[in-house]
Amino acid sequence: MAILVPLLGYLIVDHYGKNVVPVPGYYIFERIDTVKNNGKVSYDSVFHQLRDFRLTNQLGEEVSLKDMEGKVLLVDFFFTSCPSICPTLTKNLKLIQDAYVKNDTLLQILSFSVDPERDTVDKLRQYAYQHQINPDNWWLLTGSKKEIYDLARNQFFVSVTEGDGGPDDFIHTEKLVLIDKNRNIRGYYNGLDSNAIKKVAGDIATLHLAKDRHRPGFMAFLKKLFAGEN
């Protein structure tokens, strides 16, 4: 947290003061729409928008995107028995969670289990307890393997391998995916890289700055973010 907060402070002091916010770009282009307005024709690029899903979190609650409206999402894929990259992914995500713990309405972390048959609700609850994961803004998700693997490949685009979510199918990735409030993909990051963790922490704040900085009460929002007020 001591590493992340100065970076967020820099974003506010430097870019808000200059009336400039370097907003993360959009990923996964899908098409160009033709728009007609008052006889004038323009063209609008349309980027991939995440579809809804229903999975179960570590509290045994069935959740969907509707339960996360108004939040930026940070996504990873893991499994509780993973001995290699997952412990580091979880540790780094914990840094981000701690940086936003007093403002849990801003960010929702989602960790999808790629081994959902073994990662039951009880397993996820134990894992969450061991790693001090706060369910207020971090859900560990389990459910249908076919559904999770379809999300990984066709919604979050974290794997280029083909597969059907069957018994022999397996996805293992260090990627973190940043999703904005409109459910567009706004960034991919190496979750094992400390510099990438700093970058995504800043980009989360930037997405809120870009959207909200001209709204009434924005400065109060900034004070709340950095003072850790409830």
mmCIF file of C-alpha atoms in Angstrom:
data_model
loop_
_atom_site.group_PDB
_atom_site.id
_atom_site.type_symbol
_atom_site.label_atom_id
_atom_site.label_comp_id
_atom_site.label_asym_id
_atom_site.label_seq_id
_atom_site.Cartn_x
_atom_site.Cartn_y
_atom_site.Cartn_z
ATOM 1 C CA MET A 1 0.000 0.000 0.000
ATOM 2 C CA ALA A 2 2.865 2.389 0.771
ATOM 3 C CA ILE A 3 4.027 1.865 -2.825
ATOM 4 C CA LEU A 4 0.609 2.328 -4.429
ATOM 5 C CA VAL A 5 -0.682 5.444 -2.694
ATOM 6 C CA PRO A 6 2.103 7.836 -3.869
ATOM 7 C CA LEU A 7 1.416 6.810 -7.453
ATOM 8 C CA LEU A 8 -2.283 7.602 -7.093
ATOM 9 C CA GLY A 9 -1.379 10.903 -5.496
ATOM 10 C CA TYR A 10 0.840 11.729 -8.454
ATOM 11 C CA LEU A 11 -2.056 11.143 -10.833
ATOM 12 C CA ILE A 12 -4.201 13.641 -8.988
ATOM 13 C CA VAL A 13 -1.611 16.358 -8.417
ATOM 14 C CA ASP A 14 -0.092 16.194 -11.885
ATOM 15 C CA HIS A 15 -2.969 15.400 -14.190
ATOM 16 C CA TYR A 16 -5.958 16.939 -12.421
ATOM 17 C CA GLY A 17 -3.997 20.169 -12.127
ATOM 18 C CA LYS A 18 -3.314 20.157 -15.869
ATOM 19 C CA ASN A 19 -6.903 19.150 -16.713
ATOM 20 C CA VAL A 20 -5.440 16.105 -18.483
ATOM 21 C CA VAL A 21 -6.042 12.465 -17.611
ATOM 22 C CA PRO A 22 -4.103 9.750 -19.512
ATOM 23 C CA VAL A 23 -6.986 7.309 -19.732
ATOM 24 C CA PRO A 24 -6.271 3.614 -20.490
ATOM 25 C CA GLY A 25 -7.283 2.641 -24.007
ATOM 26 C CA TYR A 26 -9.878 0.123 -25.165
ATOM 27 C CA TYR A 27 -9.101 -3.462 -26.135
ATOM 28 C CA ILE A 28 -10.694 -6.026 -28.478
ATOM 29 C CA PHE A 29 -12.115 -4.055 -31.389
ATOM 30 C CA GLU A 30 -15.326 -5.580 -32.770
ATOM 31 C CA ARG A 31 -16.788 -3.328 -35.467
ATOM 32 C CA ILE A 32 -17.428 0.185 -36.773
ATOM 33 C CA ASP A 33 -20.971 1.557 -36.593
ATOM 34 C CA THR A 34 -22.293 4.242 -38.935
ATOM 35 C CA VAL A 35 -23.990 7.076 -37.045
ATOM 36 C CA LYS A 36 -26.301 9.624 -38.729
ATOM 37 C CA ASN A 37 -27.039 12.868 -36.879
ATOM 38 C CA ASN A 38 -28.766 15.867 -38.494
ATOM 39 C CA GLY A 39 -27.850 14.580 -41.922
ATOM 40 C CA LYS A 40 -24.206 14.149 -41.026
ATOM 41 C CA VAL A 41 -22.564 10.738 -41.130
ATOM 42 C CA SER A 42 -19.881 9.709 -38.656
ATOM 43 C CA TYR A 43 -18.314 6.434 -37.675
ATOM 44 C CA ASP A 44 -17.988 4.974 -34.211
ATOM 45 C CA SER A 45 -15.603 2.205 -33.179
ATOM 46 C CA VAL A 46 -17.276 -0.453 -31.043
ATOM 47 C CA PHE A 47 -15.171 -2.459 -28.633
ATOM 48 C CA HIS A 48 -15.937 -5.710 -26.867
ATOM 49 C CA GLN A 49 -18.332 -5.431 -23.928
ATOM 50 C CA LEU A 50 -18.312 -8.168 -21.297
ATOM 51 C CA ARG A 51 -21.450 -10.313 -21.219
ATOM 52 C CA ASP A 52 -23.165 -11.131 -17.958
ATOM 53 C CA PHE A 53 -22.512 -14.342 -16.030
ATOM 54 C CA ARG A 54 -23.677 -16.055 -12.850
ATOM 55 C CA LEU A 55 -21.151 -17.814 -10.598
ATOM 56 C CA THR A 56 -20.774 -18.536 -6.879
ATOM 57 C CA ASN A 57 -18.404 -16.669 -4.574
ATOM 58 C CA GLN A 58 -16.551 -17.803 -1.429
ATOM 59 C CA LEU A 59 -19.568 -16.892 0.712
ATOM 60 C CA GLY A 60 -21.783 -19.280 -1.224
ATOM 61 C CA GLU A 61 -23.626 -16.382 -2.882
ATOM 62 C CA GLU A 62 -24.613 -16.498 -6.541
ATOM 63 C CA VAL A 63 -23.373 -13.267 -8.126
ATOM 64 C CA SER A 64 -23.506 -11.577 -11.510
ATOM 65 C CA LEU A 65 -22.331 -8.361 -13.143
ATOM 66 C CA LYS A 66 -25.513 -6.697 -11.934
ATOM 67 C CA ASP A 67 -24.161 -7.044 -8.390
ATOM 68 C CA MET A 68 -21.104 -4.983 -9.384
ATOM 69 C CA GLU A 69 -22.705 -2.023 -11.128
ATOM 70 C CA GLY A 70 -20.691 1.180 -10.822
ATOM 71 C CA LYS A 71 -17.452 -0.642 -10.009
ATOM 72 C CA VAL A 72 -14.242 -1.114 -11.932
ATOM 73 C CA LEU A 73 -13.308 -4.809 -12.114
ATOM 74 C CA LEU A 74 -9.872 -6.386 -11.843
ATOM 75 C CA VAL A 75 -9.843 -10.030 -12.934
ATOM 76 C CA ASP A 76 -7.474 -12.973 -12.635
ATOM 77 C CA PHE A 77 -7.646 -16.747 -13.056
ATOM 78 C CA PHE A 78 -6.194 -19.043 -10.389
ATOM 79 C CA PHE A 79 -6.730 -22.245 -8.421
ATOM 80 C CA THR A 80 -6.271 -22.840 -4.714
ATOM 81 C CA SER A 81 -3.812 -25.751 -5.012
ATOM 82 C CA CYS A 82 -1.542 -23.905 -7.481
ATOM 83 C CA PRO A 83 2.090 -24.031 -6.245
ATOM 84 C CA SER A 84 3.627 -21.747 -8.872
ATOM 85 C CA ILE A 85 2.261 -18.387 -10.053
ATOM 86 C CA CYS A 86 -0.984 -18.169 -8.051
ATOM 87 C CA PRO A 87 0.526 -17.350 -4.630
ATOM 88 C CA THR A 88 2.328 -14.351 -6.146
ATOM 89 C CA LEU A 89 -0.786 -13.273 -8.045
ATOM 90 C CA THR A 90 -2.798 -13.404 -4.831
ATOM 91 C CA LYS A 91 -0.145 -11.511 -2.865
ATOM 92 C CA ASN A 92 -0.040 -8.733 -5.464
ATOM 93 C CA LEU A 93 -3.813 -8.489 -5.678
ATOM 94 C CA LYS A 94 -3.857 -8.183 -1.890
ATOM 95 C CA LEU A 95 -1.709 -5.041 -2.237
ATOM 96 C CA ILE A 96 -4.302 -3.550 -4.550
ATOM 97 C CA GLN A 97 -7.166 -4.602 -2.298
ATOM 98 C CA ASP A 98 -5.477 -2.963 0.686
ATOM 99 C CA ALA A 99 -4.966 0.264 -1.277
ATOM 100 C CA TYR A 100 -8.718 0.459 -1.930
ATOM 101 C CA VAL A 101 -10.058 -1.184 1.221
ATOM 102 C CA LYS A 102 -11.554 2.064 2.557
ATOM 103 C CA ASN A 103 -13.195 2.698 -0.813
ATOM 104 C CA ASP A 104 -14.547 -0.735 -1.651
ATOM 105 C CA THR A 105 -17.391 0.726 -3.716
ATOM 106 C CA LEU A 106 -14.839 1.694 -6.384
ATOM 107 C CA LEU A 107 -13.243 -1.660 -7.161
ATOM 108 C CA GLN A 108 -14.241 -5.313 -7.295
ATOM 109 C CA ILE A 109 -11.517 -7.947 -7.657
ATOM 110 C CA LEU A 110 -12.679 -11.209 -9.257
ATOM 111 C CA SER A 111 -10.574 -14.376 -9.081
ATOM 112 C CA PHE A 112 -12.027 -17.141 -11.242
ATOM 113 C CA SER A 113 -11.009 -20.671 -10.317
ATOM 114 C CA VAL A 114 -9.758 -22.671 -13.305
ATOM 115 C CA ASP A 115 -10.211 -25.832 -11.214
ATOM 116 C CA PRO A 116 -13.811 -25.304 -10.104
ATOM 117 C CA GLU A 117 -14.597 -28.978 -9.473
ATOM 118 C CA ARG A 118 -12.010 -29.070 -6.677
ATOM 119 C CA ASP A 119 -12.362 -25.437 -5.652
ATOM 120 C CA THR A 120 -15.653 -25.738 -3.824
ATOM 121 C CA VAL A 121 -17.164 -22.893 -1.817
ATOM 122 C CA ASP A 122 -15.552 -24.341 1.328
ATOM 123 C CA LYS A 123 -12.133 -24.460 -0.348
ATOM 124 C CA LEU A 124 -12.482 -20.891 -1.557
ATOM 125 C CA ARG A 125 -13.614 -19.720 1.880
ATOM 126 C CA GLN A 126 -10.569 -21.339 3.506
ATOM 127 C CA TYR A 127 -8.258 -19.826 0.892
ATOM 128 C CA ALA A 128 -9.796 -16.400 1.447
ATOM 129 C CA TYR A 129 -9.279 -16.703 5.198
ATOM 130 C CA GLN A 130 -5.650 -17.812 4.795
ATOM 131 C CA HIS A 131 -4.855 -14.875 2.518
ATOM 132 C CA GLN A 132 -6.911 -12.243 4.372
ATOM 133 C CA ILE A 133 -9.181 -11.641 1.409
ATOM 134 C CA ASN A 134 -11.998 -9.208 2.175
ATOM 135 C CA PRO A 135 -15.277 -10.289 0.511
ATOM 136 C CA ASP A 136 -16.457 -6.676 0.438
ATOM 137 C CA ASN A 137 -14.374 -6.069 -2.688
ATOM 138 C CA TRP A 138 -12.774 -9.403 -3.647
ATOM 139 C CA TRP A 139 -14.706 -12.474 -4.730
ATOM 140 C CA LEU A 140 -13.252 -15.899 -5.447
ATOM 141 C CA LEU A 141 -15.557 -17.534 -7.987
ATOM 142 C CA THR A 142 -16.451 -21.121 -8.779
ATOM 143 C CA GLY A 143 -19.116 -22.787 -10.918
ATOM 144 C CA SER A 144 -19.347 -24.544 -14.254
ATOM 145 C CA LYS A 145 -15.927 -25.199 -15.769
ATOM 146 C CA LYS A 146 -17.324 -24.755 -19.278
ATOM 147 C CA GLU A 147 -18.718 -21.346 -18.284
ATOM 148 C CA ILE A 148 -15.487 -20.167 -16.638
ATOM 149 C CA TYR A 149 -13.332 -21.336 -19.546
ATOM 150 C CA ASP A 150 -15.671 -19.710 -22.064
ATOM 151 C CA LEU A 151 -15.353 -16.456 -20.111
ATOM 152 C CA ALA A 152 -11.559 -16.777 -20.031
ATOM 153 C CA ARG A 153 -11.280 -17.370 -23.785
ATOM 154 C CA ASN A 154 -14.168 -15.433 -25.322
ATOM 155 C CA GLN A 155 -14.897 -12.617 -22.883
ATOM 156 C CA PHE A 156 -11.595 -11.786 -21.144
ATOM 157 C CA PHE A 157 -9.330 -13.161 -23.929
ATOM 158 C CA VAL A 158 -6.595 -14.400 -21.582
ATOM 159 C CA SER A 159 -5.907 -17.618 -23.504
ATOM 160 C CA VAL A 160 -5.228 -18.266 -27.186
ATOM 161 C CA THR A 161 -5.391 -22.048 -26.834
ATOM 162 C CA GLU A 162 -8.470 -23.848 -28.065
ATOM 163 C CA GLY A 163 -10.603 -25.907 -25.708
ATOM 164 C CA ASP A 164 -14.121 -26.751 -24.617
ATOM 165 C CA GLY A 165 -13.820 -26.649 -20.835
ATOM 166 C CA GLY A 166 -13.707 -30.451 -20.722
ATOM 167 C CA PRO A 167 -11.794 -32.660 -18.247
ATOM 168 C CA ASP A 168 -8.479 -32.348 -20.122
ATOM 169 C CA ASP A 169 -8.761 -28.617 -20.783
ATOM 170 C CA PHE A 170 -6.630 -26.300 -18.639
ATOM 171 C CA ILE A 171 -5.879 -22.560 -18.581
ATOM 172 C CA HIS A 172 -3.049 -21.113 -16.497
ATOM 173 C CA THR A 173 -2.163 -17.439 -16.894
ATOM 174 C CA GLU A 174 -0.464 -14.626 -15.006
ATOM 175 C CA LYS A 175 -2.609 -11.978 -16.734
ATOM 176 C CA LEU A 176 -4.739 -9.453 -14.878
ATOM 177 C CA VAL A 177 -7.593 -7.852 -16.820
ATOM 178 C CA LEU A 178 -8.964 -4.381 -16.060
ATOM 179 C CA ILE A 179 -12.648 -3.786 -16.869
ATOM 180 C CA ASP A 180 -14.317 -0.378 -16.699
ATOM 181 C CA LYS A 181 -17.803 0.483 -15.410
ATOM 182 C CA ASN A 182 -19.251 -0.007 -18.902
ATOM 183 C CA ARG A 183 -17.778 -3.534 -19.016
ATOM 184 C CA ASN A 184 -15.148 -2.736 -21.644
ATOM 185 C CA ILE A 185 -11.623 -4.180 -21.355
ATOM 186 C CA ARG A 186 -9.181 -1.367 -20.560
ATOM 187 C CA GLY A 187 -5.930 -3.157 -19.828
ATOM 188 C CA TYR A 188 -3.875 -6.352 -19.498
ATOM 189 C CA TYR A 189 -1.091 -6.615 -16.918
ATOM 190 C CA ASN A 190 1.479 -9.161 -15.787
ATOM 191 C CA GLY A 191 0.281 -9.981 -12.296
ATOM 192 C CA LEU A 192 3.740 -11.213 -11.273
ATOM 193 C CA ASP A 193 5.468 -7.911 -12.091
ATOM 194 C CA SER A 194 5.636 -5.294 -9.328
ATOM 195 C CA ASN A 195 5.808 -2.450 -11.858
ATOM 196 C CA ALA A 196 2.681 -3.760 -13.575
ATOM 197 C CA ILE A 197 0.920 -3.860 -10.199
ATOM 198 C CA LYS A 198 1.746 -0.181 -9.653
ATOM 199 C CA LYS A 199 0.481 0.561 -13.164
ATOM 200 C CA VAL A 200 -2.856 -1.183 -12.722
ATOM 201 C CA ALA A 201 -3.388 0.462 -9.319
ATOM 202 C CA GLY A 202 -2.922 3.843 -10.989
ATOM 203 C CA ASP A 203 -5.118 2.917 -13.955
ATOM 204 C CA ILE A 204 -7.978 1.952 -11.624
ATOM 205 C CA ALA A 205 -7.878 5.451 -10.133
ATOM 206 C CA THR A 206 -7.514 7.023 -13.588
ATOM 207 C CA LEU A 207 -10.703 5.377 -14.835
ATOM 208 C CA HIS A 208 -12.580 6.995 -11.957
ATOM 209 C CA LEU A 209 -10.842 10.332 -12.477
ATOM 210 C CA ALA A 210 -11.672 10.400 -16.179
ATOM 211 C CA LYS A 211 -15.314 9.617 -15.586
ATOM 212 C CA ASP A 212 -16.004 11.687 -12.485
ATOM 213 C CA ARG A 213 -13.678 14.669 -12.354
ATOM 214 C CA HIS A 214 -16.253 17.185 -13.688
ATOM 215 C CA ARG A 215 -19.073 15.961 -11.456
ATOM 216 C CA PRO A 216 -20.173 17.775 -8.271
ATOM 217 C CA GLY A 217 -18.452 16.344 -5.237
ATOM 218 C CA PHE A 218 -15.424 15.067 -7.134
ATOM 219 C CA MET A 219 -12.913 16.733 -4.809
ATOM 220 C CA ALA A 220 -14.735 15.194 -1.852
ATOM 221 C CA PHE A 221 -14.306 11.841 -3.602
ATOM 222 C CA LEU A 222 -10.550 12.441 -3.887
ATOM 223 C CA LYS A 223 -10.260 13.393 -0.225
ATOM 224 C CA LYS A 224 -12.143 10.249 0.718
ATOM 225 C CA LEU A 225 -9.901 8.084 -1.459
ATOM 226 C CA PHE A 226 -6.691 9.324 0.130
ATOM 227 C CA ALA A 227 -7.909 9.959 3.682
ATOM 228 C CA GLY A 228 -9.380 6.450 3.923
ATOM 229 C CA GLU A 229 -12.733 7.805 5.133
ATOM 230 C CA ASN A 230 -15.844 5.675 5.185
#
